[in-house]
Amino acid sequence: DQQVKQNSPSLSVQEGRISILNCDYTNSMFDYFLWYKKYPAEGPTFLISISSIKDKNEDGRFTVFLNKSAKHLSLHIVPSQPGDSAVYFCAGLYNQGGKLIFGQGTELSVKP
Amino acid sequence: DVKVTQSSRYLVKRTGEKVFLECVQDMDHENMFWYRQDPGLGLRLIYFSYDVKMKEKGDIPEGYSVSREKKERFSLILESASTNQTSMYLCASSSLGGWTGANVLTFGAGSRLTVL
């Protein structure tokens, strides 16, 4: 049972444009949602999070939107830069114990 | 700079061999985790531990075991490696307690295991 789903395995965007990465979840018990970024041959690194009681969180070029009724969240990157090219993982967090459930990942390619 | 160190970046083993993947963190974190990453499947939790000598099964524990004899070290063991265990293995740690925004998972660089 895939509790967190990223249905787009890849996304290609032109430099300077907006990148929108999507994530759906089935479990209403998640307390937080997090986005991680992963470069090849490196471990994932934390990017941004949002509480389940919020609908938006912004950090510089990165904004995460949460639609609880639709059980959907999205990560917006504006403007996109070539250095943003990486695999992005969405994850749901159970606050008790800090257990993260990850999606399948979306590979973002930002072309100059 | 905080670190999670995985001792082997690349390993090649034969079917049936016993494999040890070692992970050490220097952040005095209580929680440690082992994930595997496969294309199209994302990161899947194998085992985790909240304290020394404690372990909990994740979503895909079959074929694996773990050991946590010291707080800073969490080992993943493949008793008899099989080809379907060829994967990227990622260790992570976090501090105990509820989400503060600071106690995110910190990952190691990963261990790429190939079982022939």
Coordinates of C-alpha atoms in Angstrom, one line a residue:
Chain A
D1 CA 0.0 0.0 0.0
Q2 CA 1.7 3.2 -1.2
Q3 CA 0.7 5.8 1.3
V4 CA 2.6 8.6 -0.5
K5 CA 2.6 8.7 -4.2
Q6 CA 4.5 10.8 -6.8
N7 CA 3.0 9.8 -10.1
S8 CA 5.4 11.7 -12.3
P9 CA 8.7 10.0 -12.5
S10 CA 10.3 12.9 -14.3
L11 CA 9.9 16.5 -15.2
S12 CA 11.8 18.8 -17.5
V13 CA 11.7 22.6 -17.2
Q14 CA 13.5 25.5 -18.8
E15 CA 15.8 27.6 -16.6
G16 CA 14.0 30.5 -15.1
R17 CA 10.5 29.0 -15.4
I18 CA 8.4 27.4 -12.6
S19 CA 8.8 23.8 -11.6
I20 CA 5.8 22.1 -10.0
L21 CA 6.3 18.7 -8.4
N22 CA 3.2 16.9 -7.2
C23 CA 2.5 14.4 -4.4
D24 CA -0.6 12.6 -3.2
Y25 CA -1.2 10.7 0.0
T26 CA -3.8 8.4 1.3
N27 CA -3.1 8.5 5.1
S28 CA -4.9 11.3 7.0
M29 CA -2.7 10.7 10.1
F30 CA 0.4 12.3 8.8
D31 CA 1.4 15.3 11.0
Y32 CA 3.9 16.9 8.6
F33 CA 5.0 16.6 5.0
L34 CA 8.6 17.1 3.9
W35 CA 10.4 17.4 0.7
Y36 CA 13.9 16.0 0.2
K37 CA 16.3 16.5 -2.6
K38 CA 18.8 13.9 -3.8
Y39 CA 21.7 14.3 -6.1
P40 CA 23.3 11.1 -7.6
A41 CA 25.8 9.4 -5.3
E42 CA 24.6 11.5 -2.3
G43 CA 22.1 11.0 0.4
P44 CA 18.8 12.9 0.4
T45 CA 18.9 16.3 2.0
F46 CA 16.0 18.1 3.7
L47 CA 14.5 20.9 1.6
I48 CA 11.2 22.2 3.1
S49 CA 8.3 21.0 5.3
I50 CA 4.7 21.9 6.0
S51 CA 2.5 21.1 9.0
S52 CA -0.7 19.3 8.3
I53 CA -2.6 22.2 9.8
K54 CA -1.1 24.7 7.3
D55 CA -1.8 25.2 3.6
K56 CA 1.4 27.0 2.5
N57 CA 5.0 27.3 3.5
E58 CA 7.6 29.3 1.7
D59 CA 11.4 29.4 1.9
G60 CA 13.1 31.5 -0.7
R61 CA 12.5 30.0 -4.2
F62 CA 10.7 27.0 -2.7
T63 CA 7.0 26.9 -1.7
V64 CA 5.0 24.0 -0.6
F65 CA 1.2 23.9 -0.9
L66 CA -1.0 21.5 1.0
N67 CA -4.6 20.7 0.0
K68 CA -5.9 18.4 2.8
S69 CA -9.3 17.9 1.2
A70 CA -7.7 16.5 -1.9
K71 CA -4.8 14.9 0.0
H72 CA -2.4 16.6 -2.3
L73 CA 0.7 18.6 -1.9
S74 CA 2.9 20.3 -4.4
L75 CA 6.4 21.9 -4.4
H76 CA 6.9 25.0 -6.5
I77 CA 10.4 26.2 -7.5
V78 CA 10.6 29.7 -8.9
P79 CA 12.7 30.5 -10.7
S80 CA 14.1 27.1 -11.6
Q81 CA 17.9 26.8 -11.9
P82 CA 20.1 24.1 -13.5
G83 CA 21.5 23.3 -10.0
D84 CA 17.9 22.3 -9.0
S85 CA 18.2 19.2 -11.2
A86 CA 17.9 16.3 -8.8
V87 CA 15.4 13.7 -7.6
Y88 CA 12.8 15.1 -5.3
F89 CA 11.1 12.9 -2.7
C90 CA 7.9 13.8 -0.9
A91 CA 7.4 12.3 2.5
G92 CA 4.8 12.1 5.2
L93 CA 5.8 12.1 8.8
Y94 CA 4.2 10.5 11.8
N95 CA 5.2 12.8 14.6
Q96 CA 5.3 10.0 17.2
G97 CA 8.7 8.4 16.6
G98 CA 9.7 10.5 13.6
K99 CA 8.9 7.8 11.0
L100 CA 9.0 9.1 7.5
I101 CA 7.1 7.5 4.6
F102 CA 8.5 8.4 1.2
G103 CA 7.0 8.6 -2.3
Q104 CA 8.7 7.2 -5.4
G105 CA 10.5 10.4 -6.3
T106 CA 10.4 12.7 -9.3
E107 CA 13.5 13.5 -11.3
L108 CA 13.6 17.2 -12.2
S109 CA 15.8 18.3 -15.1
V110 CA 16.3 22.1 -15.5
K111 CA 17.7 22.9 -18.9
P112 CA 19.7 26.1 -19.5
Chain B
D1 CA 29.2 19.6 10.5
V2 CA 26.9 16.7 11.4
K3 CA 27.5 13.5 9.7
V4 CA 26.1 10.1 9.0
T5 CA 28.8 7.9 7.7
Q6 CA 28.3 4.6 5.8
S7 CA 31.5 2.6 5.7
S8 CA 31.2 1.2 2.2
R9 CA 30.1 3.2 -0.8
Y10 CA 30.2 0.3 -3.2
L11 CA 30.0 -3.4 -2.6
V12 CA 29.8 -6.4 -4.9
K13 CA 28.8 -9.7 -3.3
R14 CA 27.8 -13.1 -4.4
T15 CA 24.4 -14.8 -3.8
G16 CA 24.3 -16.5 -0.4
E17 CA 27.1 -14.4 1.1
K18 CA 26.5 -12.6 4.5
V19 CA 26.7 -8.9 4.1
F20 CA 27.2 -6.2 6.7
L21 CA 26.4 -2.6 6.1
E22 CA 27.7 -0.3 8.8
C23 CA 26.4 3.2 9.7
V24 CA 27.8 5.6 12.3
Q25 CA 26.5 9.0 13.3
D26 CA 28.2 11.6 15.4
M27 CA 25.2 13.7 16.4
D28 CA 24.2 11.7 19.5
H29 CA 20.9 10.9 17.8
E30 CA 18.5 8.4 19.4
N31 CA 16.8 7.3 16.2
M32 CA 18.5 5.5 13.3
F33 CA 17.0 4.1 10.2
W34 CA 17.8 1.9 7.2
Y35 CA 16.1 2.6 3.8
R36 CA 16.7 1.1 0.4
Q37 CA 16.2 3.2 -2.7
D38 CA 15.0 1.5 -6.0
P39 CA 13.9 3.2 -9.2
G40 CA 10.2 3.7 -9.3
L41 CA 9.8 2.6 -5.7
G42 CA 11.4 5.5 -3.9
L43 CA 12.8 5.1 -0.4
R44 CA 11.4 2.1 1.6
L45 CA 12.0 1.6 5.3
I46 CA 13.7 -1.6 6.2
Y47 CA 14.3 -1.3 9.9
F48 CA 14.6 1.4 12.5
S49 CA 15.8 1.8 16.1
Y50 CA 14.8 4.3 18.8
D51 CA 17.5 3.2 21.3
V52 CA 20.4 0.9 21.9
K53 CA 19.5 -2.7 21.5
M54 CA 16.0 -1.8 20.3
K55 CA 14.8 -2.4 16.8
E56 CA 11.5 -2.1 14.9
K57 CA 10.5 -3.6 11.6
G58 CA 9.8 -1.2 8.8
D59 CA 7.9 -1.9 5.6
I60 CA 10.2 -4.4 4.0
P61 CA 12.2 -6.2 6.7
E62 CA 12.2 -9.7 5.0
G63 CA 15.7 -10.9 4.3
Y64 CA 17.3 -8.3 6.6
S65 CA 18.3 -8.0 10.3
V66 CA 19.9 -5.2 12.2
S67 CA 22.1 -4.6 15.2
R68 CA 22.4 -1.6 17.5
E69 CA 24.9 -2.3 20.2
K70 CA 26.0 1.3 20.6
K71 CA 24.0 4.5 20.2
E72 CA 26.1 5.8 17.4
R73 CA 26.2 2.6 15.3
F74 CA 23.4 0.9 13.4
S75 CA 24.3 -2.1 11.2
L76 CA 22.2 -3.7 8.5
I77 CA 22.8 -7.5 8.0
L78 CA 21.9 -9.6 5.0
E79 CA 22.2 -13.1 6.3
S80 CA 22.2 -14.7 2.8
A81 CA 22.3 -12.1 0.0
S82 CA 20.1 -12.5 -3.0
T83 CA 20.0 -10.8 -6.4
N84 CA 16.8 -8.9 -5.5
Q85 CA 18.7 -7.2 -2.7
T86 CA 20.8 -5.3 -5.2
S87 CA 20.0 -1.8 -4.3
M88 CA 21.1 1.5 -2.9
Y89 CA 21.0 1.4 0.9
L90 CA 20.6 4.6 2.9
C91 CA 21.2 5.0 6.6
A92 CA 19.7 8.0 8.4
S93 CA 19.4 9.3 12.0
S94 CA 17.3 11.8 13.8
S95 CA 16.8 13.1 17.4
L96 CA 14.1 11.8 19.6
G97 CA 10.8 13.5 20.1
G98 CA 8.2 15.3 18.2
W99 CA 8.8 17.3 15.1
T100 CA 10.6 20.6 15.8
G101 CA 11.7 21.4 12.3
A102 CA 15.2 20.7 13.3
N103 CA 15.2 17.0 14.0
V104 CA 14.9 16.1 10.3
L105 CA 16.4 12.9 9.1
T106 CA 20.0 13.2 8.2
F107 CA 21.1 10.7 5.6
G108 CA 24.4 9.1 4.8
A109 CA 25.7 9.1 1.3
G110 CA 24.5 5.6 0.6
S111 CA 26.0 2.1 0.0
R112 CA 25.5 0.7 -3.5
L113 CA 25.2 -3.1 -3.2
T114 CA 25.3 -5.4 -6.1
V115 CA 24.6 -9.1 -5.6
L116 CA 25.7 -11.4 -8.4

